[in-house]
Every structure is written in C-alpha cells, then in structure tokens.
Short mmCIF file of C-alpha atoms in Angstrom, two decimals:
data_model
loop_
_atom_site.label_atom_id
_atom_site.label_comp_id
_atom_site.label_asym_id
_atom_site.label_seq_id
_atom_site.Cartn_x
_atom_site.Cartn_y
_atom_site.Cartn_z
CA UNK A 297 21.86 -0.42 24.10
CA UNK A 298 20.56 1.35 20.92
CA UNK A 299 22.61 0.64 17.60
CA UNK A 300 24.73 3.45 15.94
CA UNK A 301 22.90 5.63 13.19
CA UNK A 302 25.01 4.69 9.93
CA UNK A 303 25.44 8.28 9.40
CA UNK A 304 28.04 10.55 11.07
CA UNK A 305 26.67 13.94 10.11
CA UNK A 306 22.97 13.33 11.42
CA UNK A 307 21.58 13.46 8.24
CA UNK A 308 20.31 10.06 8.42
CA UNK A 309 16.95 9.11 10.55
CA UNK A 310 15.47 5.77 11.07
CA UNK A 311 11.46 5.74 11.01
CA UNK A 312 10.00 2.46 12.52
CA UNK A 313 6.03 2.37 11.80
CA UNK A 314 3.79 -0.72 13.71
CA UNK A 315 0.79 -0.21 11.79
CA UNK A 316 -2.48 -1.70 11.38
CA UNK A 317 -5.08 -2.50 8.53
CA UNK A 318 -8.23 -1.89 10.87
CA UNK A 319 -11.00 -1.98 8.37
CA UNK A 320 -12.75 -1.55 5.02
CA UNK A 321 -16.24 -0.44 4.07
CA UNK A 322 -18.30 1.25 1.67
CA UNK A 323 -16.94 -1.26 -0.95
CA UNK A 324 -20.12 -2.33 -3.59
CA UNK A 325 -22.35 -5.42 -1.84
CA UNK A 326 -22.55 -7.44 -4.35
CA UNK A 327 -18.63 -7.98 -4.55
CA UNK A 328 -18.11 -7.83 -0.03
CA UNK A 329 -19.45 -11.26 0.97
CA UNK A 330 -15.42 -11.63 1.94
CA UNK A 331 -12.65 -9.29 1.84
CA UNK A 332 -8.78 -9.42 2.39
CA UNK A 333 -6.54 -6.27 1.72
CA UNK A 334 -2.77 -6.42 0.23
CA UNK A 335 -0.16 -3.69 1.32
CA UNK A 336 2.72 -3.22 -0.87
CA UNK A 337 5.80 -1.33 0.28
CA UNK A 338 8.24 0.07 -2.03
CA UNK A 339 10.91 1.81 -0.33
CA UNK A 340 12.13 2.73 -3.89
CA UNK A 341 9.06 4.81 -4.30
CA UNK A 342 10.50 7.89 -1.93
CA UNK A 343 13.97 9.16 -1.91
CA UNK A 344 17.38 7.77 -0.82
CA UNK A 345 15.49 5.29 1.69
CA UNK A 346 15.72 1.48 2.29
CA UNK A 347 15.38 -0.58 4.73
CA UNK A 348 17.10 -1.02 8.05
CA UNK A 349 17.64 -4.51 7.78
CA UNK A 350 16.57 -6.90 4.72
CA UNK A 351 12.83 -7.86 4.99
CA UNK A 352 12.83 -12.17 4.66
CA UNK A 353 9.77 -14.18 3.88
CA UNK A 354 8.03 -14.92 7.44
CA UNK A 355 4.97 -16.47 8.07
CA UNK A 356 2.32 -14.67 10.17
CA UNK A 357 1.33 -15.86 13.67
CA UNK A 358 -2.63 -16.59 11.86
CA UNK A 359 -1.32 -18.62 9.60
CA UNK A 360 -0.93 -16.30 6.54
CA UNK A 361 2.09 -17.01 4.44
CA UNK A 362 4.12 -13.14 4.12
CA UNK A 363 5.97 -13.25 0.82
CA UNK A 364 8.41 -10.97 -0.67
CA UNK A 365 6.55 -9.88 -4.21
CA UNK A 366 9.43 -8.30 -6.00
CA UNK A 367 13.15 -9.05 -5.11
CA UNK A 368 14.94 -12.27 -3.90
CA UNK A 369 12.69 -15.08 -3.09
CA UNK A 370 13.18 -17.32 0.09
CA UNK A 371 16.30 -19.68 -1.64
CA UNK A 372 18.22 -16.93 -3.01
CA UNK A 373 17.36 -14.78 0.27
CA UNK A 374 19.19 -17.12 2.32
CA UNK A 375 22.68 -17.34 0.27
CA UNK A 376 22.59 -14.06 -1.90
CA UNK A 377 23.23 -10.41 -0.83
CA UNK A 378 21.11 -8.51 1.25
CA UNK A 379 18.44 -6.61 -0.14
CA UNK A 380 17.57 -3.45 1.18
CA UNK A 381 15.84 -1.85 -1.19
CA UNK A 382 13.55 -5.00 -1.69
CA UNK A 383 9.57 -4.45 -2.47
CA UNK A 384 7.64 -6.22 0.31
CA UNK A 385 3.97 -7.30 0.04
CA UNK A 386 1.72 -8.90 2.60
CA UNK A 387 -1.69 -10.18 2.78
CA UNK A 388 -4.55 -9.99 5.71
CA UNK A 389 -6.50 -12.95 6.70
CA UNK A 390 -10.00 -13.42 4.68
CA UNK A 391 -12.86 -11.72 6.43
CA UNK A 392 -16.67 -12.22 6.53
CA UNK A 393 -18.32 -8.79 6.25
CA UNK A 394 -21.02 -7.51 8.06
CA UNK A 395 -23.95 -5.06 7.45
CA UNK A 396 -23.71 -1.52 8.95
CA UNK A 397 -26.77 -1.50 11.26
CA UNK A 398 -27.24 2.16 10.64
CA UNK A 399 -26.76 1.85 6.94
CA UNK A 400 -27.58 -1.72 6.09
CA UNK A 401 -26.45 -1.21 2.43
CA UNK A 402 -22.72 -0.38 3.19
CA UNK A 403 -20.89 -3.75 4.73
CA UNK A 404 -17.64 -3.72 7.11
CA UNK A 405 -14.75 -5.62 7.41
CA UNK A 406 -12.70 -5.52 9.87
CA UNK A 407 -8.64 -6.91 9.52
CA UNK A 408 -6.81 -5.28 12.76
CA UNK A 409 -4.13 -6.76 11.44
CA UNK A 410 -0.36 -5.56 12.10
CA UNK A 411 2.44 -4.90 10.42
CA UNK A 412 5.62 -3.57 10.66
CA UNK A 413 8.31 -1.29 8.44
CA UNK A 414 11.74 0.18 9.55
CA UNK A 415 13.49 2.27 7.04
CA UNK A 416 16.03 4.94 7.36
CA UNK A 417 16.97 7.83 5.34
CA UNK A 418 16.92 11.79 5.17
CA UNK A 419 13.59 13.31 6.30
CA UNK A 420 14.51 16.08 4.57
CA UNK A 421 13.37 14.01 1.33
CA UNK A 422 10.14 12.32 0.28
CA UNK A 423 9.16 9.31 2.25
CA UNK A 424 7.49 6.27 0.58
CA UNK A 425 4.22 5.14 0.09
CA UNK A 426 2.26 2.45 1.29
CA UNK A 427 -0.33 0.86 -0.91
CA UNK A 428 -3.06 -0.92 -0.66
CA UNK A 429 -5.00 -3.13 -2.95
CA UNK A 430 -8.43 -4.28 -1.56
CA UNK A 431 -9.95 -7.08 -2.76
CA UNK A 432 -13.09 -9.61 -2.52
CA UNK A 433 -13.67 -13.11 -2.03
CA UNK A 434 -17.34 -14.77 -2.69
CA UNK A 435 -18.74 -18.22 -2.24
CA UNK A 436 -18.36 -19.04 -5.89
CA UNK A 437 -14.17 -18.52 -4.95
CA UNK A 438 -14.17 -15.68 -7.02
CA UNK A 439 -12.19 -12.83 -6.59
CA UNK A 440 -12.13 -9.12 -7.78
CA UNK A 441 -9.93 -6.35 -6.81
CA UNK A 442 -12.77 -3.82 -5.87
CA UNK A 443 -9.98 -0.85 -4.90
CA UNK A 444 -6.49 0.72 -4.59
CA UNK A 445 -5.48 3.46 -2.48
CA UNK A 446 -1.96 4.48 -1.04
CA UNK A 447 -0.71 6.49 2.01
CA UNK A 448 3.34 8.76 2.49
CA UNK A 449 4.58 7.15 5.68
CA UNK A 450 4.28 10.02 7.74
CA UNK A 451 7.57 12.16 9.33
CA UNK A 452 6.17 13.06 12.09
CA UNK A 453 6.26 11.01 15.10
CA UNK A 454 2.93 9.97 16.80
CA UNK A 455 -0.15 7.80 15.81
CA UNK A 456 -2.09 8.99 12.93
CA UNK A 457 -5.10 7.75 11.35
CA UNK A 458 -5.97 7.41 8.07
CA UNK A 459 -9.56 6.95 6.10
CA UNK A 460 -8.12 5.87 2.64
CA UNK A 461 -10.64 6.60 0.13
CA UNK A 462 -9.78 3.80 -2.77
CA UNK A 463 -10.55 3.49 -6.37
CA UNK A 464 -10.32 0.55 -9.00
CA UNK A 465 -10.54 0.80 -13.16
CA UNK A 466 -14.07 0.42 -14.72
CA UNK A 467 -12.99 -1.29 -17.46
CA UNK A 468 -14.80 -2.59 -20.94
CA UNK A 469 -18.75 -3.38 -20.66
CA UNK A 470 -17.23 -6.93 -21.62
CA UNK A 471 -14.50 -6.88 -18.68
CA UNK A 472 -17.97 -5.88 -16.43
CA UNK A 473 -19.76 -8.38 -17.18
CA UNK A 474 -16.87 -11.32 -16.95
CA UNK A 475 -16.29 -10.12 -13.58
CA UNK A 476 -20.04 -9.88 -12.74
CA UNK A 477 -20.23 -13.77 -13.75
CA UNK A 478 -16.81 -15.53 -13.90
CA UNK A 479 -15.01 -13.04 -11.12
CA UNK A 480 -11.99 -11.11 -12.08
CA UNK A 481 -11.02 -7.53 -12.86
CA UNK A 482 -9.32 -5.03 -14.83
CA UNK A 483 -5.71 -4.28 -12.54
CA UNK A 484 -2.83 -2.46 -12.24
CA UNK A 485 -0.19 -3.08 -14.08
CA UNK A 486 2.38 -1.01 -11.69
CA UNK A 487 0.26 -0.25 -8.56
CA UNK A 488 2.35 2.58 -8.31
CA UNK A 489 0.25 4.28 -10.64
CA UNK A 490 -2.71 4.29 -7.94
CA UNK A 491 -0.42 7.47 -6.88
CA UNK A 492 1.98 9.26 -8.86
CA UNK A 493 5.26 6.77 -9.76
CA UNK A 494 8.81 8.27 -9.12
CA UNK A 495 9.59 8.13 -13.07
CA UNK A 496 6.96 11.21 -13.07
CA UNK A 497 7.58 12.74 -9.32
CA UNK A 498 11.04 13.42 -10.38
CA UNK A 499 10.71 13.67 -13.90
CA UNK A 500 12.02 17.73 -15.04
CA UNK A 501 10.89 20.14 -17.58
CA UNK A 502 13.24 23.44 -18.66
CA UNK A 503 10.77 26.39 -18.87
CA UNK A 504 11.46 29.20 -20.96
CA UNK A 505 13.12 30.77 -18.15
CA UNK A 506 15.54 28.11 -17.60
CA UNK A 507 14.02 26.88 -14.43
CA UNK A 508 13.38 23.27 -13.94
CA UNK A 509 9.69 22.29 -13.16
CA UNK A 510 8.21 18.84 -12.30
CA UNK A 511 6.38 17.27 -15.29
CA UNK A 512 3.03 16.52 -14.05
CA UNK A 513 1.47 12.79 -14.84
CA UNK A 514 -1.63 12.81 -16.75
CA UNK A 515 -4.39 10.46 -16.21
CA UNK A 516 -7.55 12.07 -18.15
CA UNK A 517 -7.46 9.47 -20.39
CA UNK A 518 -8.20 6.51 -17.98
CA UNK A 519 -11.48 5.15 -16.78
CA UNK A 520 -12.00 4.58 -13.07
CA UNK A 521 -14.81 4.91 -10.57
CA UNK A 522 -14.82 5.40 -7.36
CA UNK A 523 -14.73 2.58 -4.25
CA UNK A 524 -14.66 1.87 -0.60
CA UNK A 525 -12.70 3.36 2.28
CA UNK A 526 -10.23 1.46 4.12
CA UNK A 527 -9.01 2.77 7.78
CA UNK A 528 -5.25 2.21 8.13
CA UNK A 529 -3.59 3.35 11.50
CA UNK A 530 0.19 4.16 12.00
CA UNK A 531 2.33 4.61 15.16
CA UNK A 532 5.30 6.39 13.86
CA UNK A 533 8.57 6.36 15.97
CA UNK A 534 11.68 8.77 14.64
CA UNK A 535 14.92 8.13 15.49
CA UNK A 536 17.93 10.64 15.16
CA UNK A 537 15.87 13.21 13.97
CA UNK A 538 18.12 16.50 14.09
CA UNK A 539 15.80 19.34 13.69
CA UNK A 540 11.83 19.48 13.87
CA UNK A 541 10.05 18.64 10.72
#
C-alpha cells in the first residue's frame, strides 16, 4: 500500500531520485593522483520543497561515514523535532585515478556511487539543486578542491544523464603557490554561489513600468578558471503528478 499525498488538492508531488556519482575527469594531473566528490543538497535552494521524511546521519555500506552538514547533528536528531528542510551532504569513497588511454594527459575516476533524495512539493515551482564539490587527495595527504558544479533535480520522470562541467576560484599568485606546495585552496564560502543562491533567484526589481523583474546576480568581478567534468546520473520517479510538465 502506497502512503497518502499530504495534499488534498493534488498540488503536491513527491519526486524520489536514486542517483549516482559515476565519474570525474578532465580535472588538472598534477592535483588527480586521488579524487573523492561531495554532493550537497539543499532543499531550501528551490521553492516550497522539503523532504519526505527527515534525512538522519547513516553510515554507508563502504564504510563512509554520511553526515548531516547543516542542521541537527546525530544527538539532537534523535530527541529534537524533525527536520525537513535540513541540508544534507555526503561524501564518495577515495579513488585512484587512471590515465585515459586515448588521451593519456586527462585522468578518470570513477565513484558509481549511489545516493538517494525524496522530496515533495509543487512541480509547478523551481526544484532544487544538487551540488557538487570535487576534490583531490595526493600522497603527501594533501587536499585541494579542484571544482564545483551543480545540477536542478529534474521534473520529468525517467533517467537522465548529466556531464557537469565544474569550475573552482583561481585565487592570489600566493594562494597558487601554497596550494602547489602545502595543498589547500581558495573555497566557497556558500557553495550556493557555484549557481545562482535563492536570495538573488527571487530577489525583485520595480521597472519604470511598474512590473517586477528578477535582479540578476553579478559575478564579473570574481576570478575563476575552468575544471573537470563530472558525470552524474539520475533516475527520477514522480509521484501524484496531476498534469504533464
């Protein structure tokens, strides 16, 4: 037996995504010896969606701890309210990377590791995004995050691939050169901004007219370069969806 949509009307769908973090390549060789990418999910980020059911701290079947990043941790989880609108990150296992044998200067990694989300909401709004945060692992135990990149959580049902094309900040000569020696990297302060944050999605200008426009966010300002590509695949199942999208 199915459980009851919370909403009467119909307005209300439940989207249940099994993903998977297949791969990453294309990243710079002298950073890729290892690599292990973070996803962050913020249902916050779309509109008038949370979770089905509280996310809790689990630990994955390989051994990796999954931690809630933002929200309750694991002692408050278990006596406090329920969180649905809680900001979940998890972490793949550490991966060796290999050479491409047609290009032998671009190096794969490959995670095909799962993961799950369930949220419900109108589909008639914005969905969330995912985000992910790619970053390297050397011999010397020194890390760098080499890229960020998001994906919307699709509304339409099916599998869909993705080839996430990622980015990370350049940062000072003197920030270049720490990280070339001592590892480290400039970061994100909200990873949010690796997309456009909801303060500036639904942020409104009056034009002369009187009509209300989105204010656009600008980023001329900031330094980045380009990065790898990571390959993200999503099976998307909709539930009590009233109308085609």
């Amino acid at each position: 037996d199915f459980e009851p949509m919370t909403s009467e009307d119909g307005s209300t769908s439940q989207v249940h995504v099994f993903g998977e973090i297949v791969s990453a390549h294309g990243f710079d060789s002298r950073y890729a010896s290892e690599m292990y990418v973070e996803y962050v999910f913020d249902p916050n980020n779309g509109t008038g969606w949370r979770h089905v059911s509280p996310p809790s701290p689990t630990e994955h079947p390989g051994g990796v701890d999954e931690t809630i990043l933002f929200g309750q941790n694991a002692n408050v989880f278990a006596t406090g309210p329920p969180d649905y609108n809680t900001v979940i990150s998890r972490v793949t296992q550490t991966t060796a990377t290999s050479r491409d044998p047609i290009n032998p200067l671009d190096k794969f990694a490959h995670f095909c590791f799962p993961f799950e989300i369930h949220i419900e909401g109108n589909l008639q709004h914005s969905l969330p995004h995912i985000y992910f945060i790619v970053n390297s692992f050397d011999s010397w135990e020194r890390h760098r995050v080499v890229g960020y990149g998001y994906v919307q959580v699709p509304s339409t049902p099916g599998v869909h691939t993705f080839e996430i094309r990622t980015w990370r900040p350049r940062g000072s000569i003197f920030s270049q050169m720490r990280s070339y020696f001592i590892g480290g990297s400039p970061e994100l302060q909200d990873f949010a901004y690796a997309s456009v944050p909801k303060e500036f999605s639904t942020m409104a200008d009056t034009s002369s007219d009187g009509q209300a426009t989105t204010k656009p966010i600008i980023k001329y300002p900031f330094d980045s370069v380009s990065s790898g590509t990571v390959q993200v695949r999503l099976n998307v199942m909709v539930r009590g969806q009233s109308q085609q999208v």
